mmCIF file of C-alpha atoms and ligand atoms in Angstrom:
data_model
loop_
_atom_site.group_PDB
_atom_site.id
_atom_site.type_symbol
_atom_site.label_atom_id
_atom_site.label_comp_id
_atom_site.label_asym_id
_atom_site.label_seq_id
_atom_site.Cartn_x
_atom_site.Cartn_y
_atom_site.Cartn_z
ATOM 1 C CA UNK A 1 -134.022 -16.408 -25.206
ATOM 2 C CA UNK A 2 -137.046 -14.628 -26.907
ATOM 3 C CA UNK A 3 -135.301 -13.394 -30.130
ATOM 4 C CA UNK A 4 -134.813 -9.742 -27.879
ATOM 5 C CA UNK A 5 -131.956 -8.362 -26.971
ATOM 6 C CA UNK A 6 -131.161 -9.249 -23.390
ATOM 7 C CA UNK A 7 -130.146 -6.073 -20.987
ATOM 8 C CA UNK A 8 -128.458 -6.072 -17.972
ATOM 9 C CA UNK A 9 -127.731 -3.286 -15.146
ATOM 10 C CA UNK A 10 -127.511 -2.641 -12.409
ATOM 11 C CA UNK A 11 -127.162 0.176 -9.462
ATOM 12 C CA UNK A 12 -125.128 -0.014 -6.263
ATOM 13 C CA UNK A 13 -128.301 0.187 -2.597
ATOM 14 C CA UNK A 14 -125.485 2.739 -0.914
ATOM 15 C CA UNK A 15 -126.708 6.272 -0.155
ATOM 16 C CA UNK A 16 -129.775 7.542 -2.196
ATOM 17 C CA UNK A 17 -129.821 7.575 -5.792
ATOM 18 C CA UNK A 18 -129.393 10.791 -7.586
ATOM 19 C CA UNK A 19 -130.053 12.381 -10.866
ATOM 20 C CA UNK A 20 -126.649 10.875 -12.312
ATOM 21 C CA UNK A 21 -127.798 7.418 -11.703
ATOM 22 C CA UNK A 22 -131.367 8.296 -13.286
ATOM 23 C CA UNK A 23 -130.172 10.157 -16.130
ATOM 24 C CA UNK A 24 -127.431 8.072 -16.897
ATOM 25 C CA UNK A 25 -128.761 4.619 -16.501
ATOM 26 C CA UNK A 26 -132.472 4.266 -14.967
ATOM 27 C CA UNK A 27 -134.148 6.828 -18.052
ATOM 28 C CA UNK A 28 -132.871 4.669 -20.046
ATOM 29 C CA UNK A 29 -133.494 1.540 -19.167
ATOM 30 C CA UNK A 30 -137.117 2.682 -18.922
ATOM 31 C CA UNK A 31 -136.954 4.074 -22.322
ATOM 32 C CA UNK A 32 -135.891 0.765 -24.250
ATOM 33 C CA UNK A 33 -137.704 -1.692 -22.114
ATOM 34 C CA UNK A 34 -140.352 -2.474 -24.287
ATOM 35 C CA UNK A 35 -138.527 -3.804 -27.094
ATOM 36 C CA UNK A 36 -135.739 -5.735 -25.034
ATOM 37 C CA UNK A 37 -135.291 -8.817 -22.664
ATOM 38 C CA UNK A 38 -134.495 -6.991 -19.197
ATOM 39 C CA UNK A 39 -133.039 -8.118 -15.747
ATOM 40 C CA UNK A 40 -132.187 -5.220 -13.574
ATOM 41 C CA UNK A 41 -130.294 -5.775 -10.205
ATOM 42 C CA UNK A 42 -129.384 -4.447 -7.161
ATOM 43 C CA UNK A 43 -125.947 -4.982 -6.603
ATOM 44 C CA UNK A 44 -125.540 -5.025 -2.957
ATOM 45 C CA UNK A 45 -122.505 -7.516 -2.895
ATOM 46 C CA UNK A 46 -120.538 -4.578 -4.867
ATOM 47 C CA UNK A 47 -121.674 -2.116 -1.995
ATOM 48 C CA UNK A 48 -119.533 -4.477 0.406
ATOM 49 C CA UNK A 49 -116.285 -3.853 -1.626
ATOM 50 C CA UNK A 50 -115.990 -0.238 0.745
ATOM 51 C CA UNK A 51 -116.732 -2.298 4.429
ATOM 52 C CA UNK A 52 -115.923 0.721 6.528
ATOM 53 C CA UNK A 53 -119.271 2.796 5.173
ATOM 54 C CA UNK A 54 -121.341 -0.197 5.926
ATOM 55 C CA UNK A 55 -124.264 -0.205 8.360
ATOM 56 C CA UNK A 56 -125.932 -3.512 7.774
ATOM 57 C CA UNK A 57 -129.290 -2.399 8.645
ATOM 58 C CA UNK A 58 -128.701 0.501 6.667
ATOM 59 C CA UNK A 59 -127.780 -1.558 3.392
ATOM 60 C CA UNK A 60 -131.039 -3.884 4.091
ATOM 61 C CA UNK A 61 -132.941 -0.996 4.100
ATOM 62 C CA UNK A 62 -131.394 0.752 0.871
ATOM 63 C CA UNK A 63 -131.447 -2.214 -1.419
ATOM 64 C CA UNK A 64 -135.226 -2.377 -1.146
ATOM 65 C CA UNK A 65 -135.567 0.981 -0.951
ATOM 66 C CA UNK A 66 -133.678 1.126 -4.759
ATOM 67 C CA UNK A 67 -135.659 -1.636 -5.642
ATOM 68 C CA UNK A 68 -138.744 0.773 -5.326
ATOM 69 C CA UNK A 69 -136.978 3.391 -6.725
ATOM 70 C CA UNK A 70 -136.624 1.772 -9.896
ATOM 71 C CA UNK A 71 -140.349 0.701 -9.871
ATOM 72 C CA UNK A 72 -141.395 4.417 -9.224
ATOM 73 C CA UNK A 73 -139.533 5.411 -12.494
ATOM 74 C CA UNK A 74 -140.836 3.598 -14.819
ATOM 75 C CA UNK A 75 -139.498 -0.042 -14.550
ATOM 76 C CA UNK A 76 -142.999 -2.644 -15.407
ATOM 77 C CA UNK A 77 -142.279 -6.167 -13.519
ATOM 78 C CA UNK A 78 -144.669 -7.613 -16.486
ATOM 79 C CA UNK A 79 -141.712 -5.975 -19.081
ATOM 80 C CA UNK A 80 -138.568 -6.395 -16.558
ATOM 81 C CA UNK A 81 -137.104 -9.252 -14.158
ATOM 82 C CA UNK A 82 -136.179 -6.914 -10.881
ATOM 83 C CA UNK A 83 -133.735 -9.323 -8.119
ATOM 84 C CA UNK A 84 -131.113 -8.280 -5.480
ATOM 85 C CA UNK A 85 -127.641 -9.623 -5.985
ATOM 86 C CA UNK A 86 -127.133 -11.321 -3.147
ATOM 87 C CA UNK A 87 -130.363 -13.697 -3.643
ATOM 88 C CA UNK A 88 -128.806 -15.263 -6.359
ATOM 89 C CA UNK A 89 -125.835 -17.421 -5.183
ATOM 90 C CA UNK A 90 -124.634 -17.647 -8.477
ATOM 91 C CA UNK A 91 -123.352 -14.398 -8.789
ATOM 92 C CA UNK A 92 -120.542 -15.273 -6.347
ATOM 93 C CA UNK A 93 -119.248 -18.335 -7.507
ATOM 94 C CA UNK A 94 -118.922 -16.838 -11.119
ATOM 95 C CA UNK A 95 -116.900 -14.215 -9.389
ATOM 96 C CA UNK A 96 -114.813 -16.826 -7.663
ATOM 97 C CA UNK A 97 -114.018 -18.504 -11.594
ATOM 98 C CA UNK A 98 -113.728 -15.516 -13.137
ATOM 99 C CA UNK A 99 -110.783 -14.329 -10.653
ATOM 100 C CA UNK A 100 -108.934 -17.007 -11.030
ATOM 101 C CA UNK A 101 -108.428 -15.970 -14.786
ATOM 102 C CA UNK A 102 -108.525 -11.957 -14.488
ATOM 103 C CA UNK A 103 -104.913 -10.971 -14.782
ATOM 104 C CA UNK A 104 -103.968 -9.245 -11.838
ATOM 105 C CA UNK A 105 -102.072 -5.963 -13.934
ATOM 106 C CA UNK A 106 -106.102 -5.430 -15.714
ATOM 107 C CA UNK A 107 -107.402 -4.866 -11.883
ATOM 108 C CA UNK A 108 -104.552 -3.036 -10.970
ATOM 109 C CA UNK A 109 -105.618 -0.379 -13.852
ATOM 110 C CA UNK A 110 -108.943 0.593 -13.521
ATOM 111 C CA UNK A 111 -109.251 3.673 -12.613
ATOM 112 C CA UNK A 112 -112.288 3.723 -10.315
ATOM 113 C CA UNK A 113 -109.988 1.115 -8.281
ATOM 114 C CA UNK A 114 -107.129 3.849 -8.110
ATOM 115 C CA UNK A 115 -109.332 6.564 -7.398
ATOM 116 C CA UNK A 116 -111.037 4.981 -4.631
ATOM 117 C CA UNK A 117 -107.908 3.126 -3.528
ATOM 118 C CA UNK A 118 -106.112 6.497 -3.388
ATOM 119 C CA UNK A 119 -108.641 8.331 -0.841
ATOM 120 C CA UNK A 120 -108.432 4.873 1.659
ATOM 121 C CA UNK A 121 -105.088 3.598 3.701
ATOM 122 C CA UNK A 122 -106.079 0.273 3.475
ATOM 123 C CA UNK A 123 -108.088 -1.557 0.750
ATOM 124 C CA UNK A 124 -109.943 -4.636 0.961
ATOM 125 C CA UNK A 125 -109.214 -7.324 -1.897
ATOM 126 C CA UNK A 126 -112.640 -7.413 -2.624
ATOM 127 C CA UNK A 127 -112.580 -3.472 -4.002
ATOM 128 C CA UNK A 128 -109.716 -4.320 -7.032
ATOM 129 C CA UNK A 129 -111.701 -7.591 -7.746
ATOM 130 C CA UNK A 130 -114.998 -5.591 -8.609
ATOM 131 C CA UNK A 131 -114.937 -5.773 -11.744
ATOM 132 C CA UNK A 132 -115.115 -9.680 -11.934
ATOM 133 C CA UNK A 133 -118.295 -9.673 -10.312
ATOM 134 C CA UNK A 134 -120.055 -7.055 -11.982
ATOM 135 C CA UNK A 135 -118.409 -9.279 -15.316
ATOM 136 C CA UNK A 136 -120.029 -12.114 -13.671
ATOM 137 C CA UNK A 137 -123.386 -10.307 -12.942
ATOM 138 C CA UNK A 138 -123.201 -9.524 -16.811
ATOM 139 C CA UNK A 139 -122.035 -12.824 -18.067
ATOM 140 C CA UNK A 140 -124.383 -14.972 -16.069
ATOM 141 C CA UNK A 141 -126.918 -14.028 -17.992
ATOM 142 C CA UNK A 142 -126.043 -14.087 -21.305
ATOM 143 C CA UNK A 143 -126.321 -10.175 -21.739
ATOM 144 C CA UNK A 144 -125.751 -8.534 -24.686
ATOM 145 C CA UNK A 145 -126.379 -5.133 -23.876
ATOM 146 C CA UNK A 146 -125.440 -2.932 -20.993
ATOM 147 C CA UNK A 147 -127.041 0.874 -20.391
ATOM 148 C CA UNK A 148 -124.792 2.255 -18.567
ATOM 149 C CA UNK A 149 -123.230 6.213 -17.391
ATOM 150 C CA UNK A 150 -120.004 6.747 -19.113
ATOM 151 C CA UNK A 151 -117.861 6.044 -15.914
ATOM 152 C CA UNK A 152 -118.564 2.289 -16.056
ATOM 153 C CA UNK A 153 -117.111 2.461 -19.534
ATOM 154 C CA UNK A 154 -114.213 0.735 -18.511
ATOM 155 C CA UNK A 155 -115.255 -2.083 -16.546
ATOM 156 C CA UNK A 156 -117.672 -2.520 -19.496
ATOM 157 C CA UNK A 157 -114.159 -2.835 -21.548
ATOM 158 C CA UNK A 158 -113.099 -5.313 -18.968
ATOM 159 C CA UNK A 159 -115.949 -7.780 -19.103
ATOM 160 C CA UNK A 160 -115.549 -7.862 -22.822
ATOM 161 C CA UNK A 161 -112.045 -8.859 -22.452
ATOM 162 C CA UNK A 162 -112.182 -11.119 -19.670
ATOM 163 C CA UNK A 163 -115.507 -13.018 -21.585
ATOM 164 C CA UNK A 164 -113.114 -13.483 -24.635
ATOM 165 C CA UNK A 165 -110.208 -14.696 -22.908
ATOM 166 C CA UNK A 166 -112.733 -17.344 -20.911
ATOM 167 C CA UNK A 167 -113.983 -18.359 -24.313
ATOM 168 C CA UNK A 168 -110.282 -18.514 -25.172
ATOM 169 C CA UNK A 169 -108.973 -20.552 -22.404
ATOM 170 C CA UNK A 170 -111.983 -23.053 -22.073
ATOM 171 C CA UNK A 171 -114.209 -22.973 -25.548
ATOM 172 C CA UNK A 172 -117.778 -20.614 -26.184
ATOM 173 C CA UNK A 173 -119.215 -20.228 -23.143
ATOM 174 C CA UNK A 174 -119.989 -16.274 -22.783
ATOM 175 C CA UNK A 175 -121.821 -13.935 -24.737
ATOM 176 C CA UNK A 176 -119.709 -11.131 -25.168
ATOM 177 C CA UNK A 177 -122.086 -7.884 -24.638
ATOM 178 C CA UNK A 178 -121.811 -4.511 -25.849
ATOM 179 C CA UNK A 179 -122.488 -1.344 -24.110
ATOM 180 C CA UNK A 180 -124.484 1.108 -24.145
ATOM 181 C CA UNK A 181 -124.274 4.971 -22.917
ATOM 182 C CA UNK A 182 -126.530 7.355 -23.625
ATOM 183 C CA UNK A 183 -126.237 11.069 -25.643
ATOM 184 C CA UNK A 184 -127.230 13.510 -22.882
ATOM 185 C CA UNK A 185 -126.666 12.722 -19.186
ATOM 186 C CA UNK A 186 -124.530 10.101 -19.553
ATOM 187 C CA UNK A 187 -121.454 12.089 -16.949
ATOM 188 C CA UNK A 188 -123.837 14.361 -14.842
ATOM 189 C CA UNK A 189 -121.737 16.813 -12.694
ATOM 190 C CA UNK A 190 -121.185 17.829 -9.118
ATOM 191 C CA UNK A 191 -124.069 20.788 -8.898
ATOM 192 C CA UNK A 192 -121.277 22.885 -6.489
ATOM 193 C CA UNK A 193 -118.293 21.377 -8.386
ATOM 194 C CA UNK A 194 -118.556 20.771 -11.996
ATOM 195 C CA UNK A 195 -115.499 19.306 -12.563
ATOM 196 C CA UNK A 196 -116.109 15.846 -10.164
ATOM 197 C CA UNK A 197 -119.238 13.455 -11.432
ATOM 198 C CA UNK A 198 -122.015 14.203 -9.096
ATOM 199 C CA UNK A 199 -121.535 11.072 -6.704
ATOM 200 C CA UNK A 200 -123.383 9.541 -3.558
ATOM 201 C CA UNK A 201 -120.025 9.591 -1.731
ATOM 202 C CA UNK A 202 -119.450 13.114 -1.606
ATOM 203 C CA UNK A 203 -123.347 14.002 -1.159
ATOM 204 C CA UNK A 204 -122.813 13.095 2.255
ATOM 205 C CA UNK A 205 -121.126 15.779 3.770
ATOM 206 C CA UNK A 206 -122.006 18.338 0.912
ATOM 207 C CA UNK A 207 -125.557 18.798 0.644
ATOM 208 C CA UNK A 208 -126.214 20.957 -2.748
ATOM 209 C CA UNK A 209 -123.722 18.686 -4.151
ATOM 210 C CA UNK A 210 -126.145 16.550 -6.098
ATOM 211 C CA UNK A 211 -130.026 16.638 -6.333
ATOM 212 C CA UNK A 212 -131.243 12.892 -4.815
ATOM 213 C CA UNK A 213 -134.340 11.573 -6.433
ATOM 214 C CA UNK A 214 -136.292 12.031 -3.127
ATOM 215 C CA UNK A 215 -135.110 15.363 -2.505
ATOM 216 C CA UNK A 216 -138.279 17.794 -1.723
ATOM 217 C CA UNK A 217 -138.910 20.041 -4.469
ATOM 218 C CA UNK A 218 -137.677 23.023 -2.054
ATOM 219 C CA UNK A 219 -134.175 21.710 -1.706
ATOM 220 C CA UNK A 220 -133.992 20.329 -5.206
ATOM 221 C CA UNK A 221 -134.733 24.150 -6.574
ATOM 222 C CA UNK A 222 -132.451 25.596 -3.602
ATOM 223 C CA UNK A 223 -129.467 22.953 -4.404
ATOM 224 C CA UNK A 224 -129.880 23.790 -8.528
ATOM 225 C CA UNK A 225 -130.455 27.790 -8.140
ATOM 226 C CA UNK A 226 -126.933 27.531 -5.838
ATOM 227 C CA UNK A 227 -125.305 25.495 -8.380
ATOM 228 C CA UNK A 228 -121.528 26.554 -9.861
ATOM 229 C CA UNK A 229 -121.855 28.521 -13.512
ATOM 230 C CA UNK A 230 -118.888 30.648 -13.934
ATOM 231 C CA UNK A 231 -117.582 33.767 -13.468
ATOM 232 C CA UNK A 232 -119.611 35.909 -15.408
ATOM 233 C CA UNK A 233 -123.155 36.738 -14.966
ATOM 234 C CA UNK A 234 -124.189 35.940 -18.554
ATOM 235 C CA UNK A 235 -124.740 33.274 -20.729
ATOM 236 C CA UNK A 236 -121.807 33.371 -23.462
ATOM 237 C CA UNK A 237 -121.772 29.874 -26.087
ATOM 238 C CA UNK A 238 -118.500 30.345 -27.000
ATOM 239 C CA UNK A 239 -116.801 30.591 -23.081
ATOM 240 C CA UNK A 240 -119.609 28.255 -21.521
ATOM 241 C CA UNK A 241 -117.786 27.074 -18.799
ATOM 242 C CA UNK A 242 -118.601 23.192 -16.937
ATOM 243 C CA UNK A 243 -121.118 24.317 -14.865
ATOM 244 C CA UNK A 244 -123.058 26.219 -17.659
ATOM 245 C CA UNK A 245 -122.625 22.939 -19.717
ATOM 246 C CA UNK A 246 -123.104 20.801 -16.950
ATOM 247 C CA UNK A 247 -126.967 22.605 -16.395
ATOM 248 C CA UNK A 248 -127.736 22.578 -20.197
ATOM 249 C CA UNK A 249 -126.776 18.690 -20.494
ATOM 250 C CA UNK A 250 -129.447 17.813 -17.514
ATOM 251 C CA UNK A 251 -132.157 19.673 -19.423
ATOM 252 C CA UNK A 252 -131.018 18.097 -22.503
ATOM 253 C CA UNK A 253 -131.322 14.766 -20.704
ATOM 254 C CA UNK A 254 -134.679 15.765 -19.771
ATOM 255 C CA UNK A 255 -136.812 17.194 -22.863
ATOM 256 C CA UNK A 256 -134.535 16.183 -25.397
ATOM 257 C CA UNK A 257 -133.651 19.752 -26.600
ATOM 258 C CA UNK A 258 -130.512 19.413 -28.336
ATOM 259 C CA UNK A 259 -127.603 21.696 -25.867
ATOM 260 C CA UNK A 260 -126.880 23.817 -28.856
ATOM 261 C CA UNK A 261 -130.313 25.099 -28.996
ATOM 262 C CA UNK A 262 -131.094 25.381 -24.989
ATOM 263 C CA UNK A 263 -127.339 27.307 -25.848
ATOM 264 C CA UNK A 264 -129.079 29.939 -28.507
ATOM 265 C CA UNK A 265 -132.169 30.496 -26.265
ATOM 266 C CA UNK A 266 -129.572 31.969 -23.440
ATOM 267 C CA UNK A 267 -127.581 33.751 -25.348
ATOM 268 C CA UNK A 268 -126.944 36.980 -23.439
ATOM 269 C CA UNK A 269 -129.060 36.250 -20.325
ATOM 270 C CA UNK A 270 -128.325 36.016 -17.129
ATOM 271 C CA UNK A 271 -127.866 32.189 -15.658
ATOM 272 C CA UNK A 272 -130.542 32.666 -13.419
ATOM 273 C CA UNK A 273 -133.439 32.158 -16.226
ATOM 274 C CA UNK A 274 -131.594 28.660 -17.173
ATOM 275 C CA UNK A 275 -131.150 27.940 -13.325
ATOM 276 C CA UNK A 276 -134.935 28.061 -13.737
ATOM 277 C CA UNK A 277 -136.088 26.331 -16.111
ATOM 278 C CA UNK A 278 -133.633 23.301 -15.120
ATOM 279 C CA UNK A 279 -135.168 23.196 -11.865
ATOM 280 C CA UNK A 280 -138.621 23.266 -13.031
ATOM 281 C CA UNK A 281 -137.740 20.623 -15.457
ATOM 282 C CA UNK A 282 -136.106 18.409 -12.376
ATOM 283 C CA UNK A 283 -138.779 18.901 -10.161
ATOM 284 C CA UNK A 284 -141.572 17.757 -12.842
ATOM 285 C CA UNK A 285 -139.446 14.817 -13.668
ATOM 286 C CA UNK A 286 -139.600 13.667 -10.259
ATOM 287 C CA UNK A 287 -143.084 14.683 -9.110
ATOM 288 C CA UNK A 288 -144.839 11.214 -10.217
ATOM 289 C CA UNK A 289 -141.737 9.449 -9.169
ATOM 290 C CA UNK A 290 -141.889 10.384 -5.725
ATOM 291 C CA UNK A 291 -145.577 9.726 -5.728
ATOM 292 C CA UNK A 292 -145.221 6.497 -7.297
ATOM 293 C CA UNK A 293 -142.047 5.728 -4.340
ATOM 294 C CA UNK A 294 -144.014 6.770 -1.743
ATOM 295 C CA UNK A 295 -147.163 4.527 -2.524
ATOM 296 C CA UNK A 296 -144.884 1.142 -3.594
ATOM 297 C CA UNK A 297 -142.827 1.693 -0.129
ATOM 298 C CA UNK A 298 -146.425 1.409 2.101
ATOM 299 C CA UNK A 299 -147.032 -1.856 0.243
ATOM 300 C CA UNK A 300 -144.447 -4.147 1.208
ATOM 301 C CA UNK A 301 -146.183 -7.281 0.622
ATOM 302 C CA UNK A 302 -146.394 -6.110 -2.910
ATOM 303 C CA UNK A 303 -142.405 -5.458 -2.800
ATOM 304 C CA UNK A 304 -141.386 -9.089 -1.108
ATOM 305 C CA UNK A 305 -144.123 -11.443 -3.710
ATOM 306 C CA UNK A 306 -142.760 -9.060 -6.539
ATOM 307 C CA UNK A 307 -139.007 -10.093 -5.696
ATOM 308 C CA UNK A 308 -139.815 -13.607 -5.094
ATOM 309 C CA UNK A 309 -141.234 -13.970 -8.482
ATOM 310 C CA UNK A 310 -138.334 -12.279 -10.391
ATOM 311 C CA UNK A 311 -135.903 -14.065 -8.417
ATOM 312 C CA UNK A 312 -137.096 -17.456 -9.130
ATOM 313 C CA UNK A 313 -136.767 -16.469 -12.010
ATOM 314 C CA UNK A 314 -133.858 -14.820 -13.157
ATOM 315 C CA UNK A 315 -132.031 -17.908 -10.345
ATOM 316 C CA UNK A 316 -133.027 -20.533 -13.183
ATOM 317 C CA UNK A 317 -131.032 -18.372 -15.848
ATOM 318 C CA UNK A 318 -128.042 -18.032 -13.676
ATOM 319 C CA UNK A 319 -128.226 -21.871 -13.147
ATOM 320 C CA UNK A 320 -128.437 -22.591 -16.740
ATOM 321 C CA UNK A 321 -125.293 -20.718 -17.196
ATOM 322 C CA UNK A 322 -123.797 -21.863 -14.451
ATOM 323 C CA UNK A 323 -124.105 -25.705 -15.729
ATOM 324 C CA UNK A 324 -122.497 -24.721 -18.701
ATOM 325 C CA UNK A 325 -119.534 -23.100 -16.703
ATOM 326 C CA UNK A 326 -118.913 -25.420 -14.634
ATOM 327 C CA UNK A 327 -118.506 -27.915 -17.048
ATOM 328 C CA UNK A 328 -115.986 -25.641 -19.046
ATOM 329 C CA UNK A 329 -113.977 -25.814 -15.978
ATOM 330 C CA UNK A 330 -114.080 -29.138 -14.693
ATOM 331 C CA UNK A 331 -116.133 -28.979 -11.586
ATOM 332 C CA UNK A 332 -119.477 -30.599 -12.427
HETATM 333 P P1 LIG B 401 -123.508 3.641 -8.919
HETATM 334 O O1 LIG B 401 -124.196 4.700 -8.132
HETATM 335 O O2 LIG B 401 -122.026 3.827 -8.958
HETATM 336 O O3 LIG B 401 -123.928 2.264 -8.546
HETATM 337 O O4 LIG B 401 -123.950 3.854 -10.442
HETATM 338 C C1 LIG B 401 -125.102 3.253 -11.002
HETATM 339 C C2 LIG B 401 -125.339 3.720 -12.420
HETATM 340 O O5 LIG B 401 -125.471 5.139 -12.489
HETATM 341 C C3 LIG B 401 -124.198 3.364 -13.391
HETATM 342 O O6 LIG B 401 -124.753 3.033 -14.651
HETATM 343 C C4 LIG B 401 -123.406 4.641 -13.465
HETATM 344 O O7 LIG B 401 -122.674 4.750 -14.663
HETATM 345 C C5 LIG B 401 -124.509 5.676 -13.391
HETATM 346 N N1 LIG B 401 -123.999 6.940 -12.816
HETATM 347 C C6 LIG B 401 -123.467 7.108 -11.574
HETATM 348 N N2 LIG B 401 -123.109 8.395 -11.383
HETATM 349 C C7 LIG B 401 -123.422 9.055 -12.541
HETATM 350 C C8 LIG B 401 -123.304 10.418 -12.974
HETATM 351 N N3 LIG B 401 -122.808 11.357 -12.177
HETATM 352 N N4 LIG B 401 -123.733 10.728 -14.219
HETATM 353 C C9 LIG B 401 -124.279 9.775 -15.033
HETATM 354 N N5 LIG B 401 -124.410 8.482 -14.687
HETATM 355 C C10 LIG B 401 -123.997 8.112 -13.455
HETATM 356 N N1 LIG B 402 -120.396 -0.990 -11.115
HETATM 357 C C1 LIG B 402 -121.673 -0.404 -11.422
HETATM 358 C C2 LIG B 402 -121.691 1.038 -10.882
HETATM 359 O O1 LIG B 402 -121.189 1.322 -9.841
HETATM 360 C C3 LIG B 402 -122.820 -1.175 -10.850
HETATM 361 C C4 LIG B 402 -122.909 -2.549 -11.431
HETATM 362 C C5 LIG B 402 -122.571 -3.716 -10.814
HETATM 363 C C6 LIG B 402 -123.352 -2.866 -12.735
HETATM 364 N N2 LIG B 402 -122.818 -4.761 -11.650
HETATM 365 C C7 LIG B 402 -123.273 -4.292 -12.841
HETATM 366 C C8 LIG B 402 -123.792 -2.116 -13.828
HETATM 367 C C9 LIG B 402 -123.602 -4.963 -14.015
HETATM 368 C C10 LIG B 402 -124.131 -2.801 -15.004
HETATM 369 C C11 LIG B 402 -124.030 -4.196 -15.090
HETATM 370 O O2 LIG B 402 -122.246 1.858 -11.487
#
């Protein structure tokens, strides 16, 4: 390694991205990337784990669509190794290993698992073991840090554990990496229902649910001037309700104004001023992203040499590791 500290992340190719999964983890991956080691990935193995959704020409399509998407906002292949999941064989057979020592009871308690168990009859296996591949995603490559949105807290928690109980079982063989969520936008909120994260799944069938990063500006500004404040018509700090807080936090995210002050400037004023200025905000954000997403998606040759470049080279890290694993275990 170069003496910086290695990154990891990574972002699931199912629906279209939205401003959770820019605020919370693209910004700032972008914003640290100069001074860190970074291999971004999309993880299209852990869009499998819900079969029923899949179209497969669908999921072809998305993962290099969000590999674009995370070129457009700022991510430099000279800075940042960029690979899908799949390419990289490795990934699943450190799943494989690492599921044979994941006690079944730490599966059975994550609560994405339950949550999206609970809305499905039946469940493939392949959704409760989903956190030992994104653990082996992590641990392949010796990551120390992972920028994250506050929901993957947990399976953040769970890596950690399961890399210490490996090391445990079979001697130092994983790093153990930390994680890392940011101050503003790290839980970004249904626009039309502030108390749910705003999520791909239920952008669907609800369209001013969640603003997606290739919205046009016209629905973006229609979707945020709709969204849910509360039931009064004015701006009070001390009652803000979710909504109020949940619009204040995405600005916040976005120039960096601390919520308490964007708070003091609306004291007393209707929500429709703040509806305003978030939207402007959002839209400006996004402007050069979409330009940049349009241009890199008329260039594919530039797309597939890019990707075969990275993934050359993030494979020979995986295989390094993977040496060393296998030997831990007894299969080399
Ligand atoms: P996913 O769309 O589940 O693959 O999430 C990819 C990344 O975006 C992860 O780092 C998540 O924590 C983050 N993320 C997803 N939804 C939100 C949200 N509503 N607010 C903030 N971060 C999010
Ligand atoms: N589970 C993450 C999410 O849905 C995506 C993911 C898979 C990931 N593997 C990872 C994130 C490794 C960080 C590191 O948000």
């Amino acid at each position: 390694m170069s003496g910086r500290t290695r990154v990891f992340s990574g972002v699931q190719p199912t629906g279209t991205l939205h401003l959770g999964n820019y605020l919370g983890a693209i910004k700032q991956w972008v914003a640290h990337q100069d001074e860190r080691e970074n291999i971004f990935c999309v993880v299209d193995l852990h869009a499998l784990t819900v079969p029923e959704v899949i179209d497969p020409a669908v999921l072809r399509a998305k993962s290099r669509e969000t590999v674009a998407i995370y070129l457009a906002a700022g991510i430099d292949p000279e800075k940042s190794l960029l690979f899908i999941q799949s390419h990289v064989r490795e990934h699943s057979e450190l799943a494989w290993i690492l599921n044979c020592v994941s006690p079944l009871g730490w599966l059975e308690r994550m609560t994405q698992f339950k949550a999206k168990a609970e809305r499905r009859g039946t469940v493939g296996t392949g959704l409760l073991t989903y956190p030992t591949l994104m653990a082996a995603d992590i641990l392949l490559y010796d990551t120390q840090v992972v920028p994250v949105g506050e929901d993957q807290k947990q399976h953040l928690e769970f890596t950690r554990d399961l890399a210490l109980r490996f090391n445990n079982m079979f001697g130092d063989t994983f790093v153990v990496p930390e994680v890392s969520i940011p101050k503003a936008g790290a839980r970004v909120m249904g626009l039309d229902d502030a108390t749910v994260k705003m999520s791909k799944s239920i952008a669907v069938d609800r369209p001013h649910h969640a603003i997606s990063l290739l919205d046009t500006p016209k629905k973006m500004k229609k979707s945020i001037m709709k969204a849910q404040t509360d039931s009064g018509c004015e701006y009070r700090p001390d009652h803000a309700e979710p909504g109020v807080r949940n619009l204040m936090g995405i600005l916040s995210a976005i120039n960096g104004e601390p919520t308490s002050s964007i708070g003091e400037r609306y004291a007393g004023q209707g929500y429709g001023y703040l509806k305003k200025e978030v939207a402007e905000a959002v839209v400006e954000e996004l402007r050069p992203f979409q330009e940049e997403y349009h241009r890199l998606m008329s260039d594919e040759a530039y797309l597939d040499r890019l990707l075969a470049e990275s993934t050359a080279k993030v494979r020979a890290i995986a295989e390094t590791t993977m040496t060393r694993v296998r030997a831990a275990v007894g299969i080399d």
